[in-house]
Structure formats: C-alpha cells, structure tokens
Coordinates of N, CA, C and O in Angstrom, one line a residue:
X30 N 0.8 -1.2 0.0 CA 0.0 0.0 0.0 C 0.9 1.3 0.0 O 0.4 2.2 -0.6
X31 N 2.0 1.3 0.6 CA 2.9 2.4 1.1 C 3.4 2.9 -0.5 O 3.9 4.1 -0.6
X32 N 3.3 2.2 -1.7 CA 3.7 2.4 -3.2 C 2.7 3.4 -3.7 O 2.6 4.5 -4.2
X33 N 1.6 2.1 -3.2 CA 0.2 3.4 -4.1 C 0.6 4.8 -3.2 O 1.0 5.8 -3.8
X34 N 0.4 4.7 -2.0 CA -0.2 6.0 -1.3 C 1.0 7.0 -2.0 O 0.6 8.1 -2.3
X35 N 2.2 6.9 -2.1 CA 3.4 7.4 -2.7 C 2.7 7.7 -3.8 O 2.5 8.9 -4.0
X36 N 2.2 6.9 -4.8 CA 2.1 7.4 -6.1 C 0.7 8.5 -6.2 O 0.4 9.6 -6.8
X37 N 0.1 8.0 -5.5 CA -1.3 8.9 -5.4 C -0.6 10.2 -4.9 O -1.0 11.2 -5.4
X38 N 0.3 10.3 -3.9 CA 0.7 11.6 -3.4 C 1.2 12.2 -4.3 O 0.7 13.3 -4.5
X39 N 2.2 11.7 -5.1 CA 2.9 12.6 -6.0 C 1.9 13.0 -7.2 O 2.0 14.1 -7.7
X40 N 1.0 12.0 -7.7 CA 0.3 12.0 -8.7 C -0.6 13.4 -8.7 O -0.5 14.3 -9.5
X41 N -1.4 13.4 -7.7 CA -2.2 14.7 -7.2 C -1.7 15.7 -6.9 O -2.5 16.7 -7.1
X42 N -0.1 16.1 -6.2 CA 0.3 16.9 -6.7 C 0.1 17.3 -4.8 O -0.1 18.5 -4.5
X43 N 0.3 16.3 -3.8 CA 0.3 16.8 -2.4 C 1.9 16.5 -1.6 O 2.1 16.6 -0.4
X44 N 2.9 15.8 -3.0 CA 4.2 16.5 -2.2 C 4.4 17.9 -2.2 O 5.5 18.4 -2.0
X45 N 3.7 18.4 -2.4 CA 4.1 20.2 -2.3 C 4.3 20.5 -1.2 O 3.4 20.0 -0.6
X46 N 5.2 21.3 -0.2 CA 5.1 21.7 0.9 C 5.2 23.2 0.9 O 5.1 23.9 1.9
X47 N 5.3 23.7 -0.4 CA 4.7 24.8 -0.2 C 3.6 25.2 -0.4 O 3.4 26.4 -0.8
X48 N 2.7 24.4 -0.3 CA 0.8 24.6 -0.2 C 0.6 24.8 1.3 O -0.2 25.7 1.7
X49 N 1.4 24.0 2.3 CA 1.4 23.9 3.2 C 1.7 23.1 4.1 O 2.9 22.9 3.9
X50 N 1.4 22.4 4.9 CA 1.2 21.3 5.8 C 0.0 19.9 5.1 O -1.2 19.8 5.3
X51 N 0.8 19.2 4.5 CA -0.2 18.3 3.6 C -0.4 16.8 4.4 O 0.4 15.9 4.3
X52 N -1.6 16.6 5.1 CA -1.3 15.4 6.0 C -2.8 14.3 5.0 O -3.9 14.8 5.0
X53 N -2.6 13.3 4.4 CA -2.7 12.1 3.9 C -3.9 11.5 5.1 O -3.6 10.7 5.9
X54 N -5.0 12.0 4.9 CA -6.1 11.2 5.8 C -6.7 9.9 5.0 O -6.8 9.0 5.8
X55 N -7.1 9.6 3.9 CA -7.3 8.1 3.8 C -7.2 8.0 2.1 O -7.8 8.6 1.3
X56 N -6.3 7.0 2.0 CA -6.1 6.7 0.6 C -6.9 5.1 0.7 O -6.6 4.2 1.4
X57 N -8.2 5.0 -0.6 CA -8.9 4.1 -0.4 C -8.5 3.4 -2.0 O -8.7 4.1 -3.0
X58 N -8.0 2.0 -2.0 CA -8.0 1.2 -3.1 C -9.5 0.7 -3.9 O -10.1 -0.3 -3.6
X59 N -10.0 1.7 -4.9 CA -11.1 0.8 -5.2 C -11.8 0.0 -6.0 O -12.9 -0.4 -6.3
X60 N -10.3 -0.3 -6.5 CA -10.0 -1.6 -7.6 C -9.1 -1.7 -8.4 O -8.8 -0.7 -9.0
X61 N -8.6 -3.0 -8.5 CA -6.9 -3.0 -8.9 C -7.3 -4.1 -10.0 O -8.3 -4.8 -10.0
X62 N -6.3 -4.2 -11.0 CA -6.5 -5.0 -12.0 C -5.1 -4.8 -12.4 O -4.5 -3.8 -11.9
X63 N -4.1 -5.9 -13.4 CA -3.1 -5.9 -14.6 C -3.4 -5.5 -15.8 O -4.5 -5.9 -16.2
X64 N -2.7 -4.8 -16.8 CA -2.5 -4.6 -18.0 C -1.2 -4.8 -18.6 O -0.1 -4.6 -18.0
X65 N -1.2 -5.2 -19.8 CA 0.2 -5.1 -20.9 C 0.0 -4.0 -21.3 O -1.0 -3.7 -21.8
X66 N 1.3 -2.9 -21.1 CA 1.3 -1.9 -21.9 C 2.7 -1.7 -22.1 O 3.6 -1.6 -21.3
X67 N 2.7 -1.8 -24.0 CA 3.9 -2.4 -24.6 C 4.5 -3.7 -24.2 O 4.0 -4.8 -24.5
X68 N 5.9 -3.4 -23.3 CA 6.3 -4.4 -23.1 C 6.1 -4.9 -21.3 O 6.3 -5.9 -20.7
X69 N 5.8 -3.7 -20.8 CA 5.7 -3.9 -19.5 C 4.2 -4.6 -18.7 O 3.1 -4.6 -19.3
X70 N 4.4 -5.0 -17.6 CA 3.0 -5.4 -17.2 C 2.9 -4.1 -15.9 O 3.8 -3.8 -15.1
X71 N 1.8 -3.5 -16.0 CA 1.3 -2.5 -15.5 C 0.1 -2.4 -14.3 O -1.0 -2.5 -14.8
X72 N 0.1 -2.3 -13.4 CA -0.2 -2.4 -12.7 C -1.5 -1.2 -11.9 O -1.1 -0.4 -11.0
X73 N -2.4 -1.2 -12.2 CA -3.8 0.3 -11.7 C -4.7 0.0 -10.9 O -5.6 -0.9 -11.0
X74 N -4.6 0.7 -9.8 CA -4.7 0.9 -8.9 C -5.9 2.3 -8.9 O -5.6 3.4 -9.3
X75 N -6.9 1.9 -8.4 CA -8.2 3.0 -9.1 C -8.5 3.0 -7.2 O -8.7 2.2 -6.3
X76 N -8.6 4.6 -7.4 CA -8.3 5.2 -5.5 C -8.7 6.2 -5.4 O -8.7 6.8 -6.5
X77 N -9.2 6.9 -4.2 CA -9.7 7.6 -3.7 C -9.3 8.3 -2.4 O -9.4 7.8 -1.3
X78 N -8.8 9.4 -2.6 CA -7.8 10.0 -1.6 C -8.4 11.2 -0.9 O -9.0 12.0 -1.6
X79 N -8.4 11.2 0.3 CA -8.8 12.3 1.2 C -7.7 12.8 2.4 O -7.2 12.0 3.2
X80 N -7.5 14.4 2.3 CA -6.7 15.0 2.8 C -6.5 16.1 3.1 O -7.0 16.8 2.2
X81 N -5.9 16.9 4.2 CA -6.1 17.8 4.7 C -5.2 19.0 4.6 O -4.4 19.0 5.5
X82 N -4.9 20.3 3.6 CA -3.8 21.0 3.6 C -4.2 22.2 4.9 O -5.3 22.8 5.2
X83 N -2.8 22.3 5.6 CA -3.3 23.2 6.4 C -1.8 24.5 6.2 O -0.5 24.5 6.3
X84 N -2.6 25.4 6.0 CA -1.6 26.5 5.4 C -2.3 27.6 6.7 O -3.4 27.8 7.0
X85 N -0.9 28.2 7.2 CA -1.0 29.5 8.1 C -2.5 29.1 8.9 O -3.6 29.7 8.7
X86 N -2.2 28.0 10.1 CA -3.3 27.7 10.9 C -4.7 27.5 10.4 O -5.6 27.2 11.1
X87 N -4.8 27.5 8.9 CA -6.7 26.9 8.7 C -6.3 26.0 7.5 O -5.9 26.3 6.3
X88 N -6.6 24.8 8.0 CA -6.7 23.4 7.5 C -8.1 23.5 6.4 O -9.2 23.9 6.7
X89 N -7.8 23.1 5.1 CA -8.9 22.7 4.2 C -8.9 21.5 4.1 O -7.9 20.9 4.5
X90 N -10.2 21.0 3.5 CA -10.1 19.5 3.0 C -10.4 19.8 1.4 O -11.1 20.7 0.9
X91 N -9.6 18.5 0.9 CA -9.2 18.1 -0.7 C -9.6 16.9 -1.0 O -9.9 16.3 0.1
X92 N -9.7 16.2 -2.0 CA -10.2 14.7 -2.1 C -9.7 14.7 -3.8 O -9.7 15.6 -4.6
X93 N -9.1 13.3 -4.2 CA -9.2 13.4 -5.3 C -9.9 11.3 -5.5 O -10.0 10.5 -4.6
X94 N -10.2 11.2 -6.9 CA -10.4 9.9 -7.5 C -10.1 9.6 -8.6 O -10.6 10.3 -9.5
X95 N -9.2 8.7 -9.0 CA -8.6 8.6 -9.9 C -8.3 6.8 -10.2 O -9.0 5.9 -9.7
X96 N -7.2 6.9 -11.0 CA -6.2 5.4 -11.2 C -4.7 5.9 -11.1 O -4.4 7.0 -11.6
X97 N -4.1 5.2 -10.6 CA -2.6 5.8 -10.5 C -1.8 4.2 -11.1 O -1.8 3.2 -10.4
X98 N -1.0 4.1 -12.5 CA -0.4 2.9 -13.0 C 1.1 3.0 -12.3 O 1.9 3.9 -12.1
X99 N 1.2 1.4 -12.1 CA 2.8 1.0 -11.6 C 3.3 0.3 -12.0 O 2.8 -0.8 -11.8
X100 N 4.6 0.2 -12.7 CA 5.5 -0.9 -12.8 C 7.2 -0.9 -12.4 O 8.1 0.0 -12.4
X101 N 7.2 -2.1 -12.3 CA 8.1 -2.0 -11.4 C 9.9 -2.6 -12.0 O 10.4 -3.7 -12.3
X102 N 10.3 -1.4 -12.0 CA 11.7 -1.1 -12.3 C 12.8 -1.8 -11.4 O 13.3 -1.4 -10.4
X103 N 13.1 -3.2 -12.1 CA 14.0 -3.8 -10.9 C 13.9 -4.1 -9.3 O 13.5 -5.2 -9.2
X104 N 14.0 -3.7 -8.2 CA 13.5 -3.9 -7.1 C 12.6 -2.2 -6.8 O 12.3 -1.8 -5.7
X105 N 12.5 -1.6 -7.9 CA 11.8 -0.8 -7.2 C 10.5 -0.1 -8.1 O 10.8 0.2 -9.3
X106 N 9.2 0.0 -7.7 CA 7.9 0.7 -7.9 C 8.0 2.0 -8.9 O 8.1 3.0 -8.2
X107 N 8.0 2.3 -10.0 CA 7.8 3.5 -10.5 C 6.4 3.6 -11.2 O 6.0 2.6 -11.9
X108 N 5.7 4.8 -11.1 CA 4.7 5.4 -11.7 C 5.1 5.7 -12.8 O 6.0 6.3 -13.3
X109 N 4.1 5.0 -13.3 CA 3.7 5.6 -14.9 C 2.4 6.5 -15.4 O 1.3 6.3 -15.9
X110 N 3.1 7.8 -15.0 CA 2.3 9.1 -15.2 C 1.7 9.1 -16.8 O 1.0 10.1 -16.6
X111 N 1.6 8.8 -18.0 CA 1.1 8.7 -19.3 C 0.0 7.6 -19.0 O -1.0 7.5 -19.8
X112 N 0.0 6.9 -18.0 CA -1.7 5.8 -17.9 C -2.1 6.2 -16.7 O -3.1 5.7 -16.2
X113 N -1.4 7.5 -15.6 CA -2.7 7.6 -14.9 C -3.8 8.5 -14.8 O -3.4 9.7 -14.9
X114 N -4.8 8.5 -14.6 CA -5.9 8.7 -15.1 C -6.9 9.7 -13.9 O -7.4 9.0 -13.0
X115 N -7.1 10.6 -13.9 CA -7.9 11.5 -12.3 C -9.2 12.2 -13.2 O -9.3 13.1 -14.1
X116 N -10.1 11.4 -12.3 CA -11.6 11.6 -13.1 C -12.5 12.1 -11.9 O -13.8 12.0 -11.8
X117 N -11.6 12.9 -10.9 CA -12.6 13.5 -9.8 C -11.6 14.6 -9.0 O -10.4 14.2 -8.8
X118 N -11.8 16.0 -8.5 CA -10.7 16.8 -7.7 C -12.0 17.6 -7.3 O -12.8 18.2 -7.9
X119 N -11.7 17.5 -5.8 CA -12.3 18.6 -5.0 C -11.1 18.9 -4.6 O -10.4 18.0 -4.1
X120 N -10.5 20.5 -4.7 CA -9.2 20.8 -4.1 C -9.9 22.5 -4.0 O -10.2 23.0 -5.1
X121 N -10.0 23.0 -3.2 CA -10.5 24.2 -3.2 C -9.0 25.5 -3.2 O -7.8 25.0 -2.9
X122 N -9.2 27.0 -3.4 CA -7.7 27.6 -2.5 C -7.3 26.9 -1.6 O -8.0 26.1 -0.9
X123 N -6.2 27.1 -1.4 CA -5.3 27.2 0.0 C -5.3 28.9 0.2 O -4.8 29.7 -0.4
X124 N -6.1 29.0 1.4 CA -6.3 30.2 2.2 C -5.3 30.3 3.2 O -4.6 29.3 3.4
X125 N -5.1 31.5 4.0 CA -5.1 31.8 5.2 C -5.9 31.9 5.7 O -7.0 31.8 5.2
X126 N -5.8 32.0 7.4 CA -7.3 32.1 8.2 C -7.7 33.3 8.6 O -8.4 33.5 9.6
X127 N -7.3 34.3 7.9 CA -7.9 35.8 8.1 C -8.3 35.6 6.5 O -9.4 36.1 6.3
X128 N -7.8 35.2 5.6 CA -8.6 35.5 4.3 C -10.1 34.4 4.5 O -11.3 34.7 4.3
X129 N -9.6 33.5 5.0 CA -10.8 32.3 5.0 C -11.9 33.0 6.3 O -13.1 32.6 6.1
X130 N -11.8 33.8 7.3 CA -12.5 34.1 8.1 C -13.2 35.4 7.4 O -14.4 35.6 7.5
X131 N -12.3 36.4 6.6 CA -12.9 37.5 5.5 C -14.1 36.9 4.9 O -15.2 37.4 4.9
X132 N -13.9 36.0 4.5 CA -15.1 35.5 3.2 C -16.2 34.4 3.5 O -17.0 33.8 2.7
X133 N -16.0 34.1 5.0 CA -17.2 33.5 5.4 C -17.9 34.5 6.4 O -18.8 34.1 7.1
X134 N -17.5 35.8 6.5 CA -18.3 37.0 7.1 C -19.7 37.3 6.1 O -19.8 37.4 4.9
X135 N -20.5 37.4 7.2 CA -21.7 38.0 6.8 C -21.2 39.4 5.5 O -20.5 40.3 5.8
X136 N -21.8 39.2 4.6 CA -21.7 40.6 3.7 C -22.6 40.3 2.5 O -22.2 39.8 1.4
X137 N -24.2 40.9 2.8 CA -24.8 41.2 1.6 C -24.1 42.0 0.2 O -24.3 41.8 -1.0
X138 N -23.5 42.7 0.8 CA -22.9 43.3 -0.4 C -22.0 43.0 -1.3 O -21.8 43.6 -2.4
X139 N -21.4 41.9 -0.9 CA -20.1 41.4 -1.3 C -20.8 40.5 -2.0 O -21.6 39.7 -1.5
X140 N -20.5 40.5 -3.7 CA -21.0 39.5 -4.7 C -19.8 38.6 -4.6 O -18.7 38.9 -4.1
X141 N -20.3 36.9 -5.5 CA -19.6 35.6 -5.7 C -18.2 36.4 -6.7 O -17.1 35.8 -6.8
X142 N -18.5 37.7 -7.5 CA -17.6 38.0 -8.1 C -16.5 38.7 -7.2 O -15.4 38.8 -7.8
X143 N -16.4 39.2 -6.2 CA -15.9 39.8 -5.4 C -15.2 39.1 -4.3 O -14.1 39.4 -3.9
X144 N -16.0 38.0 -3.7 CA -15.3 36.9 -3.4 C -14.0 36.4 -4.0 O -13.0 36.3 -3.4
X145 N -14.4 36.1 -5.6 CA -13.5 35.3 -5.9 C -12.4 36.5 -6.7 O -11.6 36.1 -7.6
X146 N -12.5 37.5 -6.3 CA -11.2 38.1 -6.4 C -10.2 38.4 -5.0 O -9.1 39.0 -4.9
X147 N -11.0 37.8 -4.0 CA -10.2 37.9 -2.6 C -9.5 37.0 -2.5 O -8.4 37.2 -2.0
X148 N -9.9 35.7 -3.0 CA -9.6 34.1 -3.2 C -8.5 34.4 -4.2 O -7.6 33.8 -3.6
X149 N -7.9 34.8 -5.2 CA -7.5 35.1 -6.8 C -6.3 36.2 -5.3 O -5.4 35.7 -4.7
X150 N -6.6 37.1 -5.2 CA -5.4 38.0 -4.3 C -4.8 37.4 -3.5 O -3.5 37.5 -3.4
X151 N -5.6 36.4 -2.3 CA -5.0 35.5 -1.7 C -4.2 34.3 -1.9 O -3.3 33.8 -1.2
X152 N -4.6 34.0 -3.1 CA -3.5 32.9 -3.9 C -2.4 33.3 -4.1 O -1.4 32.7 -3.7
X153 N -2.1 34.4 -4.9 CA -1.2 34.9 -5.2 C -0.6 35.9 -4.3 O 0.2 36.7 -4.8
X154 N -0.8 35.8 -3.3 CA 0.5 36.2 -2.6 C 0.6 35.2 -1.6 O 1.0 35.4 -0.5
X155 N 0.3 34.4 -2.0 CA 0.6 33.2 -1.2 C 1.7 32.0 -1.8 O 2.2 31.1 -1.2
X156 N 1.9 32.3 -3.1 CA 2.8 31.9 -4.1 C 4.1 32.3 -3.9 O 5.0 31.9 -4.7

C-alpha cells in the first residue's frame, strides 16, 4: 500500500510543501487489475484520496479519484504518469485564516464575483 499512497501523493500533486502542511487522511484502493502496456506489465490501482492542507493555521479538506499505473523497475515501484488517469478533484484555495474568516463573514454586499477576487489575491500572494 505504502507504493500506491506514494504514487497517489505525488500524482495529485500533495508533495508540495509549499501549499502547506499536507497530511494524507485516507487513501482508499477501489480496484486493482493488470494490463500489458507495450512491453511492461502494468499495474492500476483505481483510488480515492482524502486529505487535509493546512496553510498558516486553517486546515482545508481536498479529495481526489482517480487510477494511478505501476510498474516495477527492478527492485523498485515506478509510476507511470502517461496511464494515470484522475476523473474526480475537489481541491479548493489554500487560504489563510484571516482570508478564510474574510469570506465567510456575513456581507450582503459582497458578490460571488468579489469573493473570488479575494480568493485570486489570496493565492497569489501566497505563491
């Protein structure tokens, strides 16, 4: 399991540590099969990942669903990023918790377009 959850992590893109604090709450296998592709036998691994980025004290949750393929290079596991396949991403901003406490404040006035220019400012200086 410790191969997939590696490949799922890198695959989705939560070795980043500059998103923040990326902690791996449940990587779920939900179905595995072989393929020949070319000369290799390939290995997919179809999964469902849920996890928690927590940037400058406010923790979001992310989820992704996908297949992540493996084959295995002498004694060791490599991904084959050209077969794997992500057919689901809830990944919202990575906020701070003064931007994230801004925009869940009461404000009639404040349109969905106005929001998502606080969200758009906050990313980017967060980069």
């Amino acid at each position: 399991m410790n191969e997939i959850e590696n490949a799922v992590t890198q695959y989705v893109g939560m070795a980043r540590s500059d998103i923040g604090d990326v902690k791996l709450d449940e990587c779920k296998i939900l179905k595995e099969y072989t393929q020949k592709v070319g000369d290799d036998d390939v290995f997919f691994r179809q999964f469902k990942a849920n996890y928690t980025v927590t940037y400058k004290n406010n923790p979001s949750k992310h989820s992704f669903e996908g297949t992540v393929a493996l084959h295995k290079q002498g004694q060791k596991w490599e991904m084959r990023k050209d077969q794997c396949i992500l057919t689901y991403a809830y990944s919202p901003p990575v906020l701070d918790a003064a931007t994230q406490t801004t925009l869940e404040q009461p404000d009639p006035g404040r349109s969905e377009e106005a929001k998502q220019k606080i969200r758009e400012q906050a990313k980017q200086t967060n980069q």
